[in-house]
Short mmCIF file of C-alpha atoms in Angstrom, two decimals:
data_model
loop_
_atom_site.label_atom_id
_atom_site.label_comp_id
_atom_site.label_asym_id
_atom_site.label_seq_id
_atom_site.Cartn_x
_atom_site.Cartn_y
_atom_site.Cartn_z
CA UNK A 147 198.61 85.34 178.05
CA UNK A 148 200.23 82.65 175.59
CA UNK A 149 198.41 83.60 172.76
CA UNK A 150 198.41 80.45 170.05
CA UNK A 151 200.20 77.67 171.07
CA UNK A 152 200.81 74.70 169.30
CA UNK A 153 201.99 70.91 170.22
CA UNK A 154 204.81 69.51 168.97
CA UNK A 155 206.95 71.67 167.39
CA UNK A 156 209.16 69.17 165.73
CA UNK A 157 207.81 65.32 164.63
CA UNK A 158 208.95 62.73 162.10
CA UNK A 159 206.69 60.23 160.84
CA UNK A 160 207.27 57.16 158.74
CA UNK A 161 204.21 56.95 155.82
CA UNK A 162 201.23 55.61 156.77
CA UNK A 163 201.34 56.71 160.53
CA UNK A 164 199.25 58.74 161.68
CA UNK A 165 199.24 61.85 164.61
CA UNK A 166 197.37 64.83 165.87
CA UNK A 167 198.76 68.37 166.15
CA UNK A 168 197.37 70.46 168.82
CA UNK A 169 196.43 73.72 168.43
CA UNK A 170 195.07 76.23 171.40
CA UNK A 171 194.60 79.82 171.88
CA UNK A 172 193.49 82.08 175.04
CA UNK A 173 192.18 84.73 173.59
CA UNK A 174 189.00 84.09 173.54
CA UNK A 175 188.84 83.95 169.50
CA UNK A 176 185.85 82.68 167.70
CA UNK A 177 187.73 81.73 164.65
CA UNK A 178 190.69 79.81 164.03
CA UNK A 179 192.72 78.54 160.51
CA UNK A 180 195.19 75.42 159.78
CA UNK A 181 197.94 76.73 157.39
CA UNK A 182 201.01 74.56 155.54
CA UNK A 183 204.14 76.49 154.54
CA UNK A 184 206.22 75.13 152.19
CA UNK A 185 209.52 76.03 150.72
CA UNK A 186 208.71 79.20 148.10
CA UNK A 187 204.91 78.14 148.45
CA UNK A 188 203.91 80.69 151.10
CA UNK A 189 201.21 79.51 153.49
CA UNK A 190 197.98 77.98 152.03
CA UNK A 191 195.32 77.55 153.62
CA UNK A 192 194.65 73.50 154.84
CA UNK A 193 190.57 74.16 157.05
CA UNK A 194 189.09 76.83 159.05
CA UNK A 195 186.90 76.92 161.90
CA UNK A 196 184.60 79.78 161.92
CA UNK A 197 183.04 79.08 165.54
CA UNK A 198 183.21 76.82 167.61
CA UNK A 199 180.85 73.68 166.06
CA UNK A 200 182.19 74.74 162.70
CA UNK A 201 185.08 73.52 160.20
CA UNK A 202 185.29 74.23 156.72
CA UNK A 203 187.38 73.22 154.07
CA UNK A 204 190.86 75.57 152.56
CA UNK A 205 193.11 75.29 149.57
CA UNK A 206 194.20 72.15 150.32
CA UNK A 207 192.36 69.74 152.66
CA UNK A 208 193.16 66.32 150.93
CA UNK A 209 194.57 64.39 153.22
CA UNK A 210 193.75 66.07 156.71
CA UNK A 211 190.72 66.00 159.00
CA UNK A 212 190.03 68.65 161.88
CA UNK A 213 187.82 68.88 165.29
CA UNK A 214 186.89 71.77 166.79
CA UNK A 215 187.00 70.67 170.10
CA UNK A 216 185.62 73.72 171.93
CA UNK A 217 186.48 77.64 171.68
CA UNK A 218 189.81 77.45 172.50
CA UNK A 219 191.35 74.07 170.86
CA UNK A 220 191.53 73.08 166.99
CA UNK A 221 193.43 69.71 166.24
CA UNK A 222 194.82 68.79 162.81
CA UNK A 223 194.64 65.01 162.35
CA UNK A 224 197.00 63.20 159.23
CA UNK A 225 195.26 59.97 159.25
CA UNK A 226 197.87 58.43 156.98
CA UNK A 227 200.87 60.63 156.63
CA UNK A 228 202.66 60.79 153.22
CA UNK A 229 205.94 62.38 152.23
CA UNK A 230 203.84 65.37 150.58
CA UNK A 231 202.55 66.57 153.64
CA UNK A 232 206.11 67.39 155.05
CA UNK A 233 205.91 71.01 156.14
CA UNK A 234 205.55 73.66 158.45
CA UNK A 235 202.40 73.71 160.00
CA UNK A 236 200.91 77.15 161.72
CA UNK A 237 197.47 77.20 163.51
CA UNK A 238 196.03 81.11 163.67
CA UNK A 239 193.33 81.95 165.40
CA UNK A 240 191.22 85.77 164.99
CA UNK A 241 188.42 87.63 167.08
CA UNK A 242 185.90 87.46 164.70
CA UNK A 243 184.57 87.13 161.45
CA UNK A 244 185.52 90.62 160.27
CA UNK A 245 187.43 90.33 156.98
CA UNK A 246 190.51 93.10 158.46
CA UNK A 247 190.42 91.33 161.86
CA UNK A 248 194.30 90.02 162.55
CA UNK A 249 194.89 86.63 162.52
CA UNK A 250 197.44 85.93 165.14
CA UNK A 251 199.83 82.53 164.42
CA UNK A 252 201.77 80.22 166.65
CA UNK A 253 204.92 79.26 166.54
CA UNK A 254 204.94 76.23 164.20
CA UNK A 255 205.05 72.74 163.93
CA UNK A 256 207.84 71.35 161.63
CA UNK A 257 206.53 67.54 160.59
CA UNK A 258 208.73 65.28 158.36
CA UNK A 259 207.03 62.29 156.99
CA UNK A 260 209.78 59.95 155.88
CA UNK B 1155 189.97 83.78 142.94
CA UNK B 1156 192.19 86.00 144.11
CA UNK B 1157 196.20 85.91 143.89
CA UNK B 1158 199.29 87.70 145.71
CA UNK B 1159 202.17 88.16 143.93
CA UNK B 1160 205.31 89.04 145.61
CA UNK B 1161 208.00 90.42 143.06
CA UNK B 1162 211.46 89.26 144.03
CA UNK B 1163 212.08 86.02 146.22
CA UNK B 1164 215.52 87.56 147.68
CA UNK B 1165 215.86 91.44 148.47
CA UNK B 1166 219.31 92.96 149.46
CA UNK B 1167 220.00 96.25 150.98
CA UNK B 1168 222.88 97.77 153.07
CA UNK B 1169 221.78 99.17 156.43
CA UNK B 1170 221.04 102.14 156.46
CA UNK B 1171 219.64 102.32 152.93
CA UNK B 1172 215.76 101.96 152.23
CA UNK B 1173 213.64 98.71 151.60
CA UNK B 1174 211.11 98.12 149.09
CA UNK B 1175 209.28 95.09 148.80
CA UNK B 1176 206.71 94.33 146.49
CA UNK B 1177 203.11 93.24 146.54
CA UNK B 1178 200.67 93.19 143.77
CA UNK B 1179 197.57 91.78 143.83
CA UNK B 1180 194.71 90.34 141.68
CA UNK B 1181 190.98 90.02 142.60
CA UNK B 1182 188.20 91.36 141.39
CA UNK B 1183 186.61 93.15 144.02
CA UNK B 1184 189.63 95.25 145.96
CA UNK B 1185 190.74 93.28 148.70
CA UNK B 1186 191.53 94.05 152.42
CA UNK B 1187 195.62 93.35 152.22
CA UNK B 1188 198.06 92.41 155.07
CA UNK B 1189 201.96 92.42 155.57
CA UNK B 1190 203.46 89.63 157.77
CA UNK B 1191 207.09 89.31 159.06
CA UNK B 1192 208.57 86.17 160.14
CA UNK B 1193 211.73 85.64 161.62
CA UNK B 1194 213.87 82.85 162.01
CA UNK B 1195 212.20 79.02 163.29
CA UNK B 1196 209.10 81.79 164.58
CA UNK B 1197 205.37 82.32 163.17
CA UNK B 1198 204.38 85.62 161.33
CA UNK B 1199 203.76 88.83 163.23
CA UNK B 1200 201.68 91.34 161.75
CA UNK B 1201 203.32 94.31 160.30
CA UNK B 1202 200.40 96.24 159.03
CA UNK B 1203 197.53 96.15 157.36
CA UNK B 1204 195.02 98.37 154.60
CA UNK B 1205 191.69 98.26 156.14
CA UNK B 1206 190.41 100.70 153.64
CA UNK B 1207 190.02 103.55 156.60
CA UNK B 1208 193.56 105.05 154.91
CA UNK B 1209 195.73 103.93 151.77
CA UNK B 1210 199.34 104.89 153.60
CA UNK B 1211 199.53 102.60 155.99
CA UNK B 1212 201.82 102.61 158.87
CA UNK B 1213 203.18 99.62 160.82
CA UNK B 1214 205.38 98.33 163.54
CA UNK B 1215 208.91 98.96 163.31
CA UNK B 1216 209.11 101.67 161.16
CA UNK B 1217 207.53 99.94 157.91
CA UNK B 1218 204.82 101.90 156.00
CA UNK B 1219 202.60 100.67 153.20
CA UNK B 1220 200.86 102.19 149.99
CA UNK B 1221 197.54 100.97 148.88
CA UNK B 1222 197.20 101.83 144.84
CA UNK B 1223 194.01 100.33 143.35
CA UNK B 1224 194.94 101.77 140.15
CA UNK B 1225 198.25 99.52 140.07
CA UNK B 1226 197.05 96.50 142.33
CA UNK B 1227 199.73 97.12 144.72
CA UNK B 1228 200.22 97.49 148.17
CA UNK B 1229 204.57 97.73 148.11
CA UNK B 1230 206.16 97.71 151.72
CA UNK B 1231 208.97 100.00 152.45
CA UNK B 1232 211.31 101.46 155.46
CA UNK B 1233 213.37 104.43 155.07
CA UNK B 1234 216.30 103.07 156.68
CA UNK B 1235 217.47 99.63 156.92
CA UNK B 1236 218.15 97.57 160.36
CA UNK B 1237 220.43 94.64 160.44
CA UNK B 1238 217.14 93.32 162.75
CA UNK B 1239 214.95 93.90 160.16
CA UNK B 1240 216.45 90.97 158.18
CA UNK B 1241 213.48 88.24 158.02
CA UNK B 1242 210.95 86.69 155.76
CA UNK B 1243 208.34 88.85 154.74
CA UNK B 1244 204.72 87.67 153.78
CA UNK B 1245 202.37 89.78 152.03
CA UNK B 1246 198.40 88.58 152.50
CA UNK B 1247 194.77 89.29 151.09
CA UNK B 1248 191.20 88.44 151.79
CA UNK B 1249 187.81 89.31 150.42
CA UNK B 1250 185.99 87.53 151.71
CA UNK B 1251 183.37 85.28 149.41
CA UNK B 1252 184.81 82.20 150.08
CA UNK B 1253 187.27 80.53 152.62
CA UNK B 1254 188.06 82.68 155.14
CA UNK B 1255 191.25 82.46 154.92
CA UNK B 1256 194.19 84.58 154.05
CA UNK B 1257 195.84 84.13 150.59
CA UNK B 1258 199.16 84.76 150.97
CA UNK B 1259 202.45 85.72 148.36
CA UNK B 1260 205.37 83.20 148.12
CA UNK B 1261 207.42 85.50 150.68
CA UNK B 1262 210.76 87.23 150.05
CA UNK B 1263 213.62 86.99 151.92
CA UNK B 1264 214.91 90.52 153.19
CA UNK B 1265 218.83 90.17 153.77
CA UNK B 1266 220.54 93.31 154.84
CA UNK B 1267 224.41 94.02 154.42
CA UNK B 1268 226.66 95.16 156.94
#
């Protein structure tokens, strides 16, 4: 049982290219969240996926597109990266739609868009 | 919209002595509140969380929080302080009426002295 994992965990872009991170859990989770941490910014919220078929927009979606690809995957896709989006990126992923169900993170990926 | 404040981006204790860390927040319908920990190049782990079943919460690791509507707070504290205990801790709300999501504080950095 891996829990959420995420793929890569470190990448450097140059602006303008563009990349996919990976997300996956196996725990049979209906709902799952991209988040951004930035320095003294806490984690805010980029889209959410409610269900599988689902995807809505967060705090701060300019810039980023998601798929849903089935119950257990939810890619991030930078179409054009910019120097703004460097940051920490965590996927999370919870049973349900239950406001006090635990949303369970993976370990990260760092991006730097130079 | 609701906000989580976190008062205090650096905390310092000696082991041994007890940790306090600070969460208010502001909404305007009380929300279900959460307390992340996140070490070092990791993703968050949940610590506890106020569910509304009980307003003294206890967690993993020895950390307990206090829910007070009447001072929108929900502070985090430990009796004794652990040189593992140093980490970044996140504290997190949701109430649901809009992304479902987790708004979370800017984080504060526990360091603990020798």
């Amino acid at each position: 049982n891996a829990g959420v994992t995420q793929t890569p965990k470190f990448q450097v872009l140059k602006t303008g290219q563009s990349m996919t991170l990976q997300c996956a859990q196996d725990m049979n989770h209906n709902s799952m969240y991209w988040y951004r941490q930035d320095p003294g910014m806490g984690l805010r919220l980029i889209y959410y996926s409610a269900s599988e078929g689902t995807t809505d927009k967060g705090e701060v979606p300019n810039g980023y597109n998601v798929s849903r690809l089935n119950k257990r995957e939810f890619s991030l896709r930078l179409e054009s990266a910019a120097p703004s989006q460097t940051s920490v990126y965590f996927c999370a992923s919870k049973a349900g739609l239950a406001l006090t169900d635990t949303q369970y993170f993976g370990p990260g990926t760092r991006l730097t868009v130079l | 919209a609701q906000s989580v404040t976190q008062l205090g981006s650096h905390v310092s204790v000696s082991e041994g002595a007890l940790v306090l860390l600070r969460c208010n927040y502001s909404s305007s319908v009380p929300p279900y509140l959460f307390w992340y920990v996140q070490y070092p190049n990791q993703g968050l782990q949940l610590l506890l969380k106020y569910t509304s079943a009980a307003t003294l919460v206890k967690g993993i690791n020895g950390f307990e929080a206090e829910f007070k509507k009447s001072e929108t707070s929900f502070h985090l504290t430990k009796p004794s302080a652990h040189m593992s205990d140093a980490a970044e801790y996140f504290c997190a709300a949701i109430s649901g009426g809009g992304a479902d999501g987790l708004t979370f504080g800017k984080g504060t950095h526990l360091i603990i002295q020798p």
